[in-house]
Amino acid sequence: MAPVTPKIQHRLRIVFGEDIAIGPGKVDLLEAIDAAGSITAAAKQVGMSYRRAWLLVDTMNRCFTEPLVVAESGGSRGGGAELTPAGREVALRYRAMQAKAAAAAAADLEAITRLLA
């Protein structure tokens, strides 16, 4: 049997009312929209349906004081989507929180790892 390497899996989420305003899947989607320039292409990139991606974007846009994503439908160029400055800031700050949480948990993870079978 090959040795198993433990890893920490934490899922930071910011809940606003009944909605998850931002979490790991939504940040992945924001980054994919930023790279691809469209919700359709971003959805494919992260492995979700367009409808699911659109619902996540809608939730994020409703939760924050300003939209994180602006979309342009149809047209001669087929539309597209882009992050707003707020969208970029939220994605960057979320990734910073993830890094800080992982760093803060590293010593405890190492201690627990030594106790695993």
Coordinates of C-alpha atoms in Angstrom, one line a residue:
M1 CA 0.0 0.0 0.0
A2 CA 1.4 3.4 -1.0
P3 CA 1.9 5.9 1.8
V4 CA -0.8 8.4 2.2
T5 CA 0.1 12.1 2.5
P6 CA -2.4 14.0 4.6
K7 CA -3.4 17.5 3.6
I8 CA -5.6 20.1 5.1
Q9 CA -8.8 20.9 3.4
H10 CA -10.5 24.0 4.7
R11 CA -13.3 25.8 2.9
L12 CA -13.5 29.4 3.9
R13 CA -16.9 30.9 3.2
I14 CA -18.4 34.2 3.9
V15 CA -22.1 33.9 4.5
F16 CA -24.4 36.9 4.0
G17 CA -27.9 36.3 5.2
E18 CA -29.0 33.0 3.6
D19 CA -26.4 33.2 0.8
I20 CA -22.8 32.2 0.6
A21 CA -21.5 35.5 -0.6
I22 CA -18.0 34.1 -1.5
G23 CA -16.3 30.7 -1.2
P24 CA -13.8 28.6 -2.9
G25 CA -16.0 27.6 -5.9
K26 CA -17.1 31.2 -6.5
V27 CA -13.5 32.5 -6.4
D28 CA -12.5 29.8 -8.8
L29 CA -15.3 31.0 -11.1
L30 CA -14.3 34.7 -10.7
E31 CA -10.7 33.8 -11.7
A32 CA -11.9 31.8 -14.6
I33 CA -14.2 34.6 -15.8
D34 CA -11.3 37.0 -15.5
A35 CA -9.1 34.7 -17.6
A36 CA -11.7 33.7 -20.2
G37 CA -13.7 36.8 -20.6
S38 CA -17.0 34.9 -20.6
I39 CA -19.2 33.1 -18.2
T40 CA -19.7 30.2 -20.7
A41 CA -16.0 29.6 -21.1
A42 CA -15.4 30.0 -17.4
A43 CA -18.1 27.5 -16.5
K44 CA -16.5 25.0 -18.8
Q45 CA -13.1 25.6 -17.4
V46 CA -14.3 25.0 -13.8
G47 CA -16.5 22.1 -14.8
M48 CA -20.0 23.5 -14.2
S49 CA -23.0 24.3 -16.3
Y50 CA -23.6 27.8 -17.6
R51 CA -26.8 28.0 -15.6
R52 CA -25.0 27.1 -12.3
A53 CA -22.2 29.6 -13.1
W54 CA -24.8 32.3 -13.9
L55 CA -26.6 31.6 -10.6
L56 CA -23.4 31.9 -8.7
V57 CA -22.5 35.2 -10.4
D58 CA -26.0 36.5 -9.6
T59 CA -25.7 35.5 -5.9
M60 CA -22.3 37.3 -5.7
N61 CA -23.6 40.4 -7.4
R62 CA -26.6 40.6 -5.1
C63 CA -24.5 40.1 -1.9
F64 CA -21.9 42.8 -2.4
T65 CA -22.5 46.6 -2.5
E66 CA -21.4 46.6 -6.2
P67 CA -21.3 43.9 -8.8
L68 CA -18.3 41.6 -9.0
V69 CA -19.0 40.6 -12.6
V70 CA -20.5 42.6 -15.4
A71 CA -21.9 40.7 -18.4
E72 CA -22.7 41.8 -21.9
S73 CA -25.1 39.5 -23.8
G74 CA -25.2 38.7 -27.5
G75 CA -24.1 41.2 -30.0
S76 CA -21.8 40.8 -32.9
R77 CA -19.0 39.6 -30.6
G78 CA -21.2 37.2 -28.8
G79 CA -21.2 39.0 -25.5
G80 CA -18.7 38.4 -22.7
A81 CA -18.1 39.1 -19.0
E82 CA -15.5 40.7 -16.9
L83 CA -14.6 41.3 -13.3
T84 CA -15.2 44.7 -11.9
P85 CA -12.5 46.3 -9.7
A86 CA -14.5 45.0 -6.7
G87 CA -14.5 41.5 -8.2
R88 CA -10.8 41.5 -8.5
E89 CA -10.4 42.8 -5.0
V90 CA -12.7 40.2 -3.5
A91 CA -10.8 37.4 -5.4
L92 CA -7.4 38.7 -4.3
R93 CA -8.5 39.1 -0.7
Y94 CA -10.1 35.7 -0.5
R95 CA -6.9 34.1 -1.8
A96 CA -4.9 36.0 0.8
M97 CA -7.3 34.7 3.5
Q98 CA -6.8 31.2 2.3
A99 CA -3.0 31.5 2.4
K100 CA -3.1 33.0 5.9
A101 CA -5.4 30.3 7.2
A102 CA -3.2 27.6 5.7
A103 CA -0.1 29.1 7.2
A104 CA -1.8 29.5 10.6
A105 CA -2.8 25.8 10.6
A106 CA 0.5 24.4 9.4
A107 CA 2.0 23.6 12.8
D108 CA -1.2 21.9 14.0
L109 CA -1.5 20.0 10.7
E110 CA 2.1 18.8 11.2
A111 CA 1.3 17.7 14.8
I112 CA -1.8 15.9 13.8
T113 CA 0.0 14.2 10.9
R114 CA 2.5 12.7 13.3
L115 CA -0.4 11.1 15.1
L116 CA -2.0 9.5 12.0
A117 CA -1.6 5.7 11.5

